mmCIF file of C-alpha atoms in Angstrom:
data_model
loop_
_atom_site.group_PDB
_atom_site.id
_atom_site.type_symbol
_atom_site.label_atom_id
_atom_site.label_comp_id
_atom_site.label_asym_id
_atom_site.label_seq_id
_atom_site.Cartn_x
_atom_site.Cartn_y
_atom_site.Cartn_z
ATOM 1 C CA MET Z 1 105.433 118.660 112.099
ATOM 2 C CA VAL Z 2 103.014 115.978 113.309
ATOM 3 C CA ARG Z 3 100.060 117.962 111.972
ATOM 4 C CA ALA Z 4 101.715 118.131 108.552
ATOM 5 C CA ASP Z 5 102.630 114.430 108.531
ATOM 6 C CA ALA Z 6 101.507 112.032 111.247
ATOM 7 C CA SER Z 7 104.009 109.471 109.972
ATOM 8 C CA VAL Z 8 106.995 111.712 110.654
ATOM 9 C CA SER Z 9 109.684 109.582 112.286
ATOM 10 C CA ILE Z 10 110.913 109.980 115.861
ATOM 11 C CA LYS Z 11 114.441 110.469 114.520
ATOM 12 C CA VAL Z 12 113.343 113.460 112.431
ATOM 13 C CA LEU Z 13 111.516 114.987 115.401
ATOM 14 C CA LEU Z 14 114.506 114.386 117.651
ATOM 15 C CA ASN Z 15 116.894 116.086 115.220
ATOM 16 C CA ALA Z 16 114.496 119.021 114.774
ATOM 17 C CA THR Z 17 114.242 119.463 118.539
ATOM 18 C CA THR Z 18 118.015 119.457 118.845
ATOM 19 C CA ALA Z 19 118.417 122.001 116.048
ATOM 20 C CA ASP Z 20 115.678 124.378 117.265
ATOM 21 C CA PHE Z 21 116.160 124.249 121.039
ATOM 22 C CA GLY Z 22 119.800 123.331 121.503
ATOM 23 C CA PHE Z 23 119.323 120.182 123.585
ATOM 24 C CA ARG Z 24 118.867 116.537 122.660
ATOM 25 C CA PRO Z 25 116.091 114.658 124.545
ATOM 26 C CA THR Z 26 115.950 110.893 124.710
ATOM 27 C CA TYR Z 27 114.180 108.838 122.050
ATOM 28 C CA VAL Z 28 111.491 107.784 124.555
ATOM 29 C CA ARG Z 29 110.707 111.382 125.521
ATOM 30 C CA VAL Z 30 110.264 112.377 121.882
ATOM 31 C CA TRP Z 31 108.082 109.314 121.259
ATOM 32 C CA LEU Z 32 105.838 110.216 124.221
ATOM 33 C CA ALA Z 33 105.657 113.829 123.051
ATOM 34 C CA LYS Z 34 104.584 112.718 119.589
ATOM 35 C CA GLN Z 35 101.750 110.594 121.039
ATOM 36 C CA LYS Z 36 100.517 113.649 122.963
ATOM 37 C CA ALA Z 37 100.663 115.742 119.787
ATOM 38 C CA VAL Z 38 98.693 113.108 117.856
ATOM 39 C CA ALA Z 39 96.088 113.019 120.649
ATOM 40 C CA LEU Z 40 95.692 116.817 120.540
ATOM 41 C CA ILE Z 41 95.166 116.772 116.766
ATOM 42 C CA TYR Z 42 93.217 113.542 116.186
ATOM 43 C CA GLY Z 43 91.631 112.828 119.567
ATOM 44 C CA ASP Z 44 92.529 111.046 122.773
ATOM 45 C CA TRP Z 45 94.029 107.569 122.323
ATOM 46 C CA ASP Z 46 91.778 105.929 124.942
ATOM 47 C CA GLU Z 47 88.575 107.803 124.085
ATOM 48 C CA SER Z 48 89.076 106.830 120.445
ATOM 49 C CA TYR Z 49 88.220 103.231 121.349
ATOM 50 C CA ASN Z 50 84.968 104.389 122.954
ATOM 51 C CA GLU Z 51 84.094 106.503 119.935
ATOM 52 C CA LEU Z 52 84.697 103.700 117.430
ATOM 53 C CA PRO Z 53 81.487 101.640 118.044
ATOM 54 C CA ARG Z 54 79.344 104.782 117.818
ATOM 55 C CA TRP Z 55 80.997 105.907 114.589
ATOM 56 C CA VAL Z 56 80.700 102.448 112.986
ATOM 57 C CA LEU Z 57 76.995 102.355 113.820
ATOM 58 C CA ARG Z 58 76.450 105.754 112.218
ATOM 59 C CA VAL Z 59 78.187 104.602 109.026
ATOM 60 C CA GLN Z 60 76.061 101.441 108.868
ATOM 61 C CA LEU Z 61 72.892 103.527 109.229
ATOM 62 C CA THR Z 62 73.885 106.072 106.584
ATOM 63 C CA MET Z 63 75.525 103.621 104.137
ATOM 64 C CA PRO Z 64 73.454 100.401 104.029
ATOM 65 C CA GLY Z 65 75.554 97.374 103.133
ATOM 66 C CA THR Z 66 78.546 98.455 105.200
ATOM 67 C CA VAL Z 67 79.910 95.444 107.064
ATOM 68 C CA ALA Z 68 81.532 95.979 110.443
ATOM 69 C CA VAL Z 69 82.151 93.148 112.923
ATOM 70 C CA LEU Z 70 83.403 94.348 116.302
ATOM 71 C CA ARG Z 71 84.754 91.942 118.915
ATOM 72 C CA THR Z 72 85.471 92.897 122.528
ATOM 73 C CA SER Z 73 87.139 91.187 125.486
ATOM 74 C CA PRO Z 74 85.702 91.164 129.020
ATOM 75 C CA VAL Z 75 87.364 93.085 131.830
ATOM 76 C CA ARG Z 76 88.502 90.981 134.793
ATOM 77 C CA VAL Z 77 88.738 92.377 138.298
ATOM 78 C CA GLY Z 78 90.552 89.724 140.264
ATOM 79 C CA ARG Z 79 88.724 86.515 139.340
ATOM 80 C CA GLN Z 80 85.425 88.253 138.549
ATOM 81 C CA LEU Z 81 84.187 89.600 135.202
ATOM 82 C CA ASP Z 82 83.085 93.225 135.110
ATOM 83 C CA GLU Z 83 80.067 93.059 132.764
ATOM 84 C CA SER Z 84 79.787 96.855 132.629
ATOM 85 C CA ARG Z 85 83.111 97.263 130.809
ATOM 86 C CA ALA Z 86 84.878 95.642 127.848
ATOM 87 C CA TYR Z 87 88.152 96.019 125.980
ATOM 88 C CA PHE Z 88 88.453 96.445 122.224
ATOM 89 C CA HIS Z 89 89.677 93.184 120.689
ATOM 90 C CA ARG Z 90 89.224 93.044 116.898
ATOM 91 C CA LEU Z 91 87.354 94.818 114.107
ATOM 92 C CA PHE Z 92 86.608 93.724 110.537
ATOM 93 C CA TRP Z 93 85.103 96.205 108.085
ATOM 94 C CA THR Z 94 84.367 96.759 104.404
ATOM 95 C CA PHE Z 95 82.214 99.164 102.409
ATOM 96 C CA PRO Z 96 79.555 98.472 99.716
ATOM 97 C CA PRO Z 97 81.541 100.085 96.841
ATOM 98 C CA CYS Z 98 84.478 97.773 97.606
ATOM 99 C CA ILE Z 99 82.248 94.691 97.559
ATOM 100 C CA GLU Z 100 80.598 95.740 94.285
ATOM 101 C CA ALA Z 101 83.884 96.708 92.606
ATOM 102 C CA PHE Z 102 85.516 93.384 93.431
ATOM 103 C CA ARG Z 103 82.978 91.588 91.236
ATOM 104 C CA HIS Z 104 84.678 93.239 88.259
ATOM 105 C CA CYS Z 105 88.263 92.504 89.326
ATOM 106 C CA LYS Z 106 90.605 89.612 88.674
ATOM 107 C CA PRO Z 107 89.587 86.547 90.740
ATOM 108 C CA LEU Z 108 92.387 86.937 93.261
ATOM 109 C CA VAL Z 109 93.087 88.771 96.506
ATOM 110 C CA SER Z 110 96.404 89.693 98.040
ATOM 111 C CA ILE Z 111 96.524 89.428 101.833
ATOM 112 C CA ASP Z 112 99.059 91.446 103.760
ATOM 113 C CA SER Z 113 99.558 92.960 107.194
ATOM 114 C CA THR Z 114 101.137 96.149 108.460
ATOM 115 C CA HIS Z 115 102.082 97.128 111.984
ATOM 116 C CA LEU Z 116 100.591 100.237 113.555
ATOM 117 C CA TYR Z 117 102.923 102.711 115.229
ATOM 118 C CA GLY Z 118 100.560 104.458 117.634
ATOM 119 C CA LYS Z 119 100.399 104.308 121.400
ATOM 120 C CA TYR Z 120 98.861 100.812 121.512
ATOM 121 C CA GLY Z 121 100.441 99.223 118.451
ATOM 122 C CA ARG Z 122 98.242 96.498 116.887
ATOM 123 C CA THR Z 123 98.195 95.144 113.312
ATOM 124 C CA LEU Z 124 96.155 96.133 110.270
ATOM 125 C CA LEU Z 125 95.189 93.278 107.915
ATOM 126 C CA VAL Z 126 94.239 94.263 104.361
ATOM 127 C CA ALA Z 127 92.805 92.361 101.381
ATOM 128 C CA ILE Z 128 93.709 93.931 98.031
ATOM 129 C CA ALA Z 129 92.493 93.221 94.496
ATOM 130 C CA GLN Z 130 93.290 94.533 91.022
ATOM 131 C CA ASP Z 131 91.122 95.084 87.957
ATOM 132 C CA GLY Z 132 91.983 94.427 84.317
ATOM 133 C CA ASN Z 133 93.481 97.900 83.901
ATOM 134 C CA SER Z 134 95.873 97.378 86.836
ATOM 135 C CA ASN Z 135 93.932 99.634 89.217
ATOM 136 C CA ILE Z 136 94.398 98.719 92.886
ATOM 137 C CA LEU Z 137 91.297 98.097 95.022
ATOM 138 C CA PRO Z 138 91.316 97.725 98.834
ATOM 139 C CA VAL Z 139 88.554 95.175 99.493
ATOM 140 C CA ALA Z 140 88.445 94.775 103.283
ATOM 141 C CA PHE Z 141 90.298 95.621 106.478
ATOM 142 C CA ALA Z 142 90.745 94.195 109.955
ATOM 143 C CA LEU Z 143 92.281 95.682 113.070
ATOM 144 C CA VAL Z 144 93.691 92.913 115.260
ATOM 145 C CA GLU Z 145 96.134 92.345 118.096
ATOM 146 C CA GLY Z 146 98.612 90.557 115.838
ATOM 147 C CA GLU Z 147 98.945 88.131 112.939
ATOM 148 C CA ASN Z 148 97.952 84.845 114.575
ATOM 149 C CA ALA Z 149 95.642 81.936 113.737
ATOM 150 C CA GLU Z 150 92.583 83.383 115.502
ATOM 151 C CA SER Z 151 92.867 86.911 114.094
ATOM 152 C CA CYS Z 152 93.585 85.657 110.564
ATOM 153 C CA SER Z 153 90.641 83.276 110.830
ATOM 154 C CA LEU Z 154 88.290 86.131 111.767
ATOM 155 C CA PHE Z 155 89.553 88.262 108.895
ATOM 156 C CA LEU Z 156 89.449 85.571 106.223
ATOM 157 C CA SER Z 157 86.111 84.095 107.284
ATOM 158 C CA HIS Z 158 84.366 87.489 107.141
ATOM 159 C CA LEU Z 159 86.209 88.372 103.935
ATOM 160 C CA ARG Z 160 84.831 85.212 102.350
ATOM 161 C CA GLN Z 161 81.354 85.669 103.748
ATOM 162 C CA HIS Z 162 80.805 89.350 103.023
ATOM 163 C CA ALA Z 163 83.154 90.511 100.249
ATOM 164 C CA THR Z 164 84.632 87.666 98.170
ATOM 165 C CA PRO Z 165 82.175 84.759 97.839
ATOM 166 C CA GLN Z 166 83.196 84.018 94.220
ATOM 167 C CA PRO Z 167 84.242 80.406 93.535
ATOM 168 C CA GLY Z 168 87.741 79.560 92.347
ATOM 169 C CA LEU Z 169 89.336 82.579 94.029
ATOM 170 C CA LEU Z 170 93.108 82.703 94.517
ATOM 171 C CA VAL Z 171 94.661 84.040 97.745
ATOM 172 C CA ILE Z 172 98.246 85.320 97.543
ATOM 173 C CA SER Z 173 99.995 85.736 100.879
ATOM 174 C CA ASP Z 174 103.189 85.045 102.766
ATOM 175 C CA ARG Z 175 103.806 81.711 104.518
ATOM 176 C CA HIS Z 176 102.708 82.906 107.949
ATOM 177 C CA ASN Z 177 101.325 80.057 110.050
ATOM 178 C CA GLY Z 178 98.301 82.105 111.087
ATOM 179 C CA ILE Z 179 97.174 82.602 107.482
ATOM 180 C CA LYS Z 180 97.977 78.964 106.698
ATOM 181 C CA ALA Z 181 95.778 77.707 109.547
ATOM 182 C CA ALA Z 182 92.900 80.004 108.563
ATOM 183 C CA LEU Z 183 92.989 78.997 104.890
ATOM 184 C CA GLU Z 184 93.162 75.296 105.716
ATOM 185 C CA ALA Z 185 90.231 75.347 108.146
ATOM 186 C CA PRO Z 186 87.596 72.832 106.926
ATOM 187 C CA ASP Z 187 84.706 75.277 107.346
ATOM 188 C CA GLY Z 188 86.528 78.428 106.211
ATOM 189 C CA GLY Z 189 85.520 78.266 102.554
ATOM 190 C CA TRP Z 190 89.097 78.614 101.295
ATOM 191 C CA LEU Z 191 89.868 75.008 100.355
ATOM 192 C CA PRO Z 192 90.024 73.809 96.710
ATOM 193 C CA PRO Z 193 88.064 73.870 94.480
ATOM 194 C CA ALA Z 194 86.207 76.733 96.182
ATOM 195 C CA ALA Z 195 89.463 78.669 96.511
ATOM 196 C CA TYR Z 196 93.195 78.241 96.012
ATOM 197 C CA ARG Z 197 96.351 79.543 97.644
ATOM 198 C CA ALA Z 198 99.663 80.855 96.320
ATOM 199 C CA PHE Z 199 102.785 82.107 98.077
ATOM 200 C CA CYS Z 200 104.344 85.527 97.657
ATOM 201 C CA ILE Z 201 107.657 84.810 95.914
ATOM 202 C CA ARG Z 202 109.397 87.641 97.728
ATOM 203 C CA HIS Z 203 108.763 85.871 101.032
ATOM 204 C CA VAL Z 204 109.731 82.455 99.620
ATOM 205 C CA VAL Z 205 113.057 83.838 98.383
ATOM 206 C CA ALA Z 206 113.632 85.561 101.739
ATOM 207 C CA ASN Z 207 113.192 82.212 103.509
ATOM 208 C CA PHE Z 208 115.443 80.563 100.910
ATOM 209 C CA ALA Z 209 118.153 83.151 101.616
ATOM 210 C CA LEU Z 210 118.186 82.216 105.300
ATOM 211 C CA THR Z 211 119.666 78.839 104.347
ATOM 212 C CA PHE Z 212 121.494 79.557 101.081
ATOM 213 C CA LYS Z 213 123.639 82.655 100.735
ATOM 214 C CA GLY Z 214 124.528 84.473 97.552
ATOM 215 C CA LYS Z 215 122.608 86.692 95.124
ATOM 216 C CA ASP Z 216 123.149 84.324 92.184
ATOM 217 C CA ALA Z 217 121.269 81.502 93.901
ATOM 218 C CA ARG Z 218 118.356 83.797 94.728
ATOM 219 C CA ARG Z 219 118.280 85.075 91.157
ATOM 220 C CA LEU Z 220 118.132 81.552 89.750
ATOM 221 C CA LEU Z 221 115.272 80.647 92.057
ATOM 222 C CA VAL Z 222 113.353 83.803 91.099
ATOM 223 C CA ASN Z 223 113.856 83.065 87.397
ATOM 224 C CA ALA Z 224 112.499 79.562 87.934
ATOM 225 C CA THR Z 225 109.424 80.817 89.791
ATOM 226 C CA TYR Z 226 108.587 83.352 87.066
ATOM 227 C CA ALA Z 227 109.004 80.804 84.237
ATOM 228 C CA LYS Z 228 105.766 80.485 82.271
ATOM 229 C CA THR Z 229 106.478 77.111 80.695
ATOM 230 C CA GLU Z 230 107.819 73.833 82.051
ATOM 231 C CA VAL Z 231 110.740 73.948 79.606
ATOM 232 C CA GLU Z 232 111.815 77.353 80.872
ATOM 233 C CA PHE Z 233 111.369 76.267 84.486
ATOM 234 C CA ASP Z 234 113.500 73.147 83.964
ATOM 235 C CA TYR Z 235 116.211 75.268 82.356
ATOM 236 C CA TRP Z 236 116.627 77.500 85.422
ATOM 237 C CA PHE Z 237 116.070 74.679 87.903
ATOM 238 C CA ASP Z 238 118.806 72.577 86.289
ATOM 239 C CA ILE Z 239 121.242 75.476 86.657
ATOM 240 C CA LEU Z 240 120.213 75.814 90.293
ATOM 241 C CA ARG Z 241 120.761 72.080 90.787
ATOM 242 C CA SER Z 242 124.253 72.316 89.272
ATOM 243 C CA GLU Z 243 125.081 75.042 91.823
ATOM 244 C CA ASP Z 244 123.887 72.981 94.792
ATOM 245 C CA PRO Z 245 121.411 70.055 94.718
ATOM 246 C CA ALA Z 246 120.346 70.988 98.263
ATOM 247 C CA MET Z 247 118.798 74.182 96.878
ATOM 248 C CA CYS Z 248 116.465 72.183 94.664
ATOM 249 C CA ASP Z 249 115.677 69.810 97.514
ATOM 250 C CA TRP Z 250 114.659 72.820 99.613
ATOM 251 C CA ALA Z 251 112.378 74.160 96.877
ATOM 252 C CA ASN Z 252 110.890 70.734 96.122
ATOM 253 C CA ARG Z 253 109.536 70.531 99.651
ATOM 254 C CA ILE Z 254 107.007 73.222 98.661
ATOM 255 C CA GLU Z 255 104.170 72.211 96.380
ATOM 256 C CA TYR Z 256 104.854 73.591 92.890
ATOM 257 C CA SER Z 257 101.395 75.117 92.449
ATOM 258 C CA LEU Z 258 102.075 77.377 95.438
ATOM 259 C CA TRP Z 259 105.227 79.061 94.158
ATOM 260 C CA THR Z 260 105.736 78.461 90.412
ATOM 261 C CA GLN Z 261 103.941 80.316 87.641
ATOM 262 C CA HIS Z 262 103.964 77.481 85.097
ATOM 263 C CA ARG Z 263 101.974 75.251 87.474
ATOM 264 C CA ASP Z 264 99.448 77.817 88.741
ATOM 265 C CA GLU Z 265 96.926 77.048 85.944
ATOM 266 C CA GLY Z 266 96.727 80.760 85.153
ATOM 267 C CA ARG Z 267 95.242 81.717 88.509
ATOM 268 C CA ARG Z 268 97.929 84.245 89.426
ATOM 269 C CA PHE Z 269 97.379 86.515 86.398
ATOM 270 C CA GLY Z 270 101.116 87.188 86.642
ATOM 271 C CA HIS Z 271 100.957 88.320 90.284
ATOM 272 C CA MET Z 272 103.927 86.611 91.892
ATOM 273 C CA THR Z 273 104.157 88.809 95.011
ATOM 274 C CA THR Z 274 101.920 90.724 97.416
ATOM 275 C CA ASN Z 275 103.379 93.997 96.154
ATOM 276 C CA ILE Z 276 99.963 95.384 95.224
ATOM 277 C CA SER Z 277 99.249 95.433 98.960
ATOM 278 C CA GLU Z 278 102.155 97.839 99.407
ATOM 279 C CA CYS Z 279 100.343 100.353 97.187
ATOM 280 C CA VAL Z 280 97.634 100.724 99.826
ATOM 281 C CA ASN Z 281 100.194 102.391 102.071
ATOM 282 C CA LEU Z 282 100.009 105.343 99.667
ATOM 283 C CA ILE Z 283 96.232 105.514 100.085
ATOM 284 C CA LEU Z 284 96.510 105.241 103.863
ATOM 285 C CA LYS Z 285 99.698 107.271 104.230
ATOM 286 C CA GLY Z 286 100.193 108.308 107.827
ATOM 287 C CA VAL Z 287 97.128 106.567 109.289
ATOM 288 C CA ARG Z 288 99.242 103.888 110.953
ATOM 289 C CA ASN Z 289 100.252 106.553 113.464
ATOM 290 C CA LEU Z 290 96.713 107.638 114.378
ATOM 291 C CA PRO Z 291 94.249 106.640 117.122
ATOM 292 C CA VAL Z 292 92.054 103.691 116.203
ATOM 293 C CA CYS Z 293 88.896 105.618 115.283
ATOM 294 C CA SER Z 294 90.814 108.110 113.130
ATOM 295 C CA LEU Z 295 92.444 105.184 111.328
ATOM 296 C CA VAL Z 296 89.086 103.585 110.462
ATOM 297 C CA LYS Z 297 87.670 106.982 109.468
ATOM 298 C CA ALA Z 298 90.611 107.448 107.098
ATOM 299 C CA THR Z 299 89.638 104.316 105.140
ATOM 300 C CA PHE Z 300 86.084 105.673 104.884
ATOM 301 C CA GLY Z 301 87.269 109.102 103.737
ATOM 302 C CA ARG Z 302 90.051 108.198 101.345
ATOM 303 C CA LEU Z 303 88.378 105.331 99.498
ATOM 304 C CA PRO Z 304 85.686 107.631 98.001
ATOM 305 C CA GLU Z 305 88.492 109.875 96.752
ATOM 306 C CA LEU Z 306 90.019 106.826 95.051
ATOM 307 C CA PHE Z 307 86.711 105.748 93.484
ATOM 308 C CA VAL Z 308 85.911 109.268 92.236
ATOM 309 C CA ARG Z 309 89.350 109.683 90.667
ATOM 310 C CA LYS Z 310 89.309 106.264 89.010
ATOM 311 C CA GLY Z 311 85.719 106.802 87.877
ATOM 312 C CA ARG Z 312 86.669 110.005 86.111
ATOM 313 C CA GLU Z 313 89.632 108.287 84.476
ATOM 314 C CA ALA Z 314 87.369 105.490 83.225
ATOM 315 C CA GLU Z 315 84.845 107.962 81.818
ATOM 316 C CA ALA Z 316 87.625 109.826 80.036
ATOM 317 C CA GLN Z 317 88.885 106.588 78.505
ATOM 318 C CA LEU Z 318 85.434 105.641 77.290
ATOM 319 C CA ARG Z 319 84.829 109.086 75.779
ATOM 320 C CA THR Z 320 88.091 109.055 73.850
ATOM 321 C CA GLY Z 321 87.847 105.386 72.871
ATOM 322 C CA GLN Z 322 91.317 104.644 74.194
ATOM 323 C CA GLN Z 323 90.473 101.841 76.588
ATOM 324 C CA PHE Z 324 90.933 98.969 74.128
ATOM 325 C CA SER Z 325 93.919 100.522 72.388
ATOM 326 C CA GLN Z 326 95.636 101.050 75.734
ATOM 327 C CA HIS Z 327 94.992 97.371 76.533
ATOM 328 C CA LEU Z 328 96.785 96.391 73.324
ATOM 329 C CA VAL Z 329 99.682 98.755 74.047
ATOM 330 C CA THR Z 330 100.058 97.192 77.499
ATOM 331 C CA CYS Z 331 100.193 93.717 75.977
ATOM 332 C CA ILE Z 332 102.709 94.760 73.333
ATOM 333 C CA GLU Z 333 104.920 96.460 75.929
ATOM 334 C CA ALA Z 334 104.790 93.373 78.141
ATOM 335 C CA ASN Z 335 105.997 91.219 75.253
ATOM 336 C CA LEU Z 336 108.711 93.657 74.221
ATOM 337 C CA LYS Z 337 110.167 93.600 77.737
ATOM 338 C CA THR Z 338 110.999 89.930 77.344
ATOM 339 C CA ALA Z 339 111.529 89.551 73.595
ATOM 340 C CA ARG Z 340 114.113 91.106 71.347
ATOM 341 C CA CYS Z 341 112.626 90.755 67.855
ATOM 342 C CA PHE Z 342 109.528 89.006 66.444
ATOM 343 C CA THR Z 343 109.124 87.708 62.927
ATOM 344 C CA VAL Z 344 105.844 86.161 61.751
ATOM 345 C CA THR Z 345 106.776 83.149 59.641
ATOM 346 C CA LEU Z 346 103.270 81.721 59.134
ATOM 347 C CA TYR Z 347 99.842 83.343 59.362
ATOM 348 C CA ASP Z 348 96.513 81.495 59.342
ATOM 349 C CA LYS Z 349 94.008 84.299 58.855
ATOM 350 C CA ASP Z 350 90.916 82.088 59.072
ATOM 351 C CA ASN Z 351 91.854 80.721 62.498
ATOM 352 C CA SER Z 352 93.776 83.805 63.740
ATOM 353 C CA GLU Z 353 96.890 81.713 64.338
ATOM 354 C CA PHE Z 354 100.514 82.757 63.946
ATOM 355 C CA THR Z 355 103.891 81.108 64.020
ATOM 356 C CA VAL Z 356 106.316 83.653 65.454
ATOM 357 C CA ALA Z 357 110.107 83.403 65.510
ATOM 358 C CA GLU Z 358 111.978 85.307 68.211
ATOM 359 C CA THR Z 359 115.538 86.417 67.498
ATOM 360 C CA THR Z 360 118.166 88.801 68.788
ATOM 361 C CA PRO Z 361 118.002 92.400 67.441
ATOM 362 C CA THR Z 362 120.561 91.594 64.741
ATOM 363 C CA GLY Z 363 118.731 88.426 63.770
ATOM 364 C CA SER Z 364 121.917 86.419 64.171
ATOM 365 C CA PHE Z 365 120.634 84.118 66.907
ATOM 366 C CA SER Z 366 117.260 82.382 67.229
ATOM 367 C CA LEU Z 367 115.591 82.488 70.638
ATOM 368 C CA GLY Z 368 112.752 80.149 69.741
ATOM 369 C CA SER Z 369 109.610 79.744 67.696
ATOM 370 C CA TYR Z 370 106.098 79.980 69.129
ATOM 371 C CA ARG Z 371 102.586 79.173 67.990
ATOM 372 C CA VAL Z 372 100.103 81.924 68.860
ATOM 373 C CA SER Z 373 96.320 81.492 68.700
ATOM 374 C CA LEU Z 374 94.326 84.692 69.217
ATOM 375 C CA THR Z 375 91.067 82.762 69.132
ATOM 376 C CA SER Z 376 91.870 80.337 71.960
ATOM 377 C CA GLN Z 377 94.196 82.871 73.635
ATOM 378 C CA THR Z 378 97.104 80.460 73.904
ATOM 379 C CA CYS Z 379 100.791 80.562 73.022
ATOM 380 C CA ASN Z 380 103.677 78.168 73.446
ATOM 381 C CA CYS Z 381 105.550 80.880 75.354
ATOM 382 C CA GLY Z 382 102.941 80.722 78.128
ATOM 383 C CA TYR Z 383 102.197 84.470 78.273
ATOM 384 C CA PHE Z 384 98.590 84.247 77.069
ATOM 385 C CA GLN Z 385 97.739 81.572 79.613
ATOM 386 C CA ALA Z 386 99.617 83.112 82.542
ATOM 387 C CA LEU Z 387 98.750 86.784 82.058
ATOM 388 C CA HIS Z 388 95.352 86.420 80.325
ATOM 389 C CA PHE Z 389 96.092 88.818 77.476
ATOM 390 C CA PRO Z 390 92.903 89.824 75.617
ATOM 391 C CA GLY Z 391 92.045 87.808 72.527
ATOM 392 C CA VAL Z 392 90.398 88.944 69.310
ATOM 393 C CA SER Z 393 86.726 88.249 68.628
ATOM 394 C CA SER Z 394 85.430 87.612 65.144
#
């Protein structure tokens, strides 16, 4: 079962053991047995740490441009340092195709962490990006002891130095103090105007729910955060204030540019959460249960599969000429999700400007009127500015 799926849960293994052999071992015994099975299949847990530096060096020699920064800790025997031995501490790595591909992505990265479930635990930090066709790109990785100020600083400083040097970059993350300290470091390269920060709304709402109970309050806050214009934001915020002024006071303690879409100056591209980071779990399915070297090897092996598959998809789109039409379909679908019925009441062909009235399907109730400029890519509804829909060239 472990060979088929290294992420198989201890509960599933425990139930299978009970069903096949007629006795029910303890959870700890099954956990220990799984670690032994993983070691037999993927290599010894301890030896994996010794193999890692050798494997990283081989990759750097065979794939020039690969960045790998390995940090170790000294071994202490009593009060003396044993210079002949060292413990694994942290590792940052990224590959040349990831660095090159990010140049063609949206100017934002989503930072997230995931816990490892192997014998020695640890935390995997990942930076994720997305291109204009909504393809997910893992940019860089770091294997650290936990999400703290020092480990986040190592990850973000090397991410900035080696993979994402572009100015004006936006970082979307949770409100973890370790990430906050790393982004606010004077010499980290992440302070405005070189870079900007935004909070994952899912985490903001989770923190909000710790103080204020009830799904309606959370829904109102989410609606306010997703509002693309100040008028729409004020509408939802006023309702929230009528429910409980303390809710608004809580939200007002956070700078608006960090959690609202209408004040992000278009930097989010509509990304309000770190959910794109969750997609990487599909690419790295099961590796969180493997020895350290096998985990790093998995990123090396599975990323080429991703690039090859996406490359073939892109070539197919170019051959059939569907790339631009699909872009337009995406934009139309995005508008239809939020609007009921559009009627063009005024059309300025020379300037590619429209006045569009939005109504209910029956046309009995007006939902507003908006001025759309395809040339300047702006609209009163805020969608052009927030989501960067493609314009029309002359």
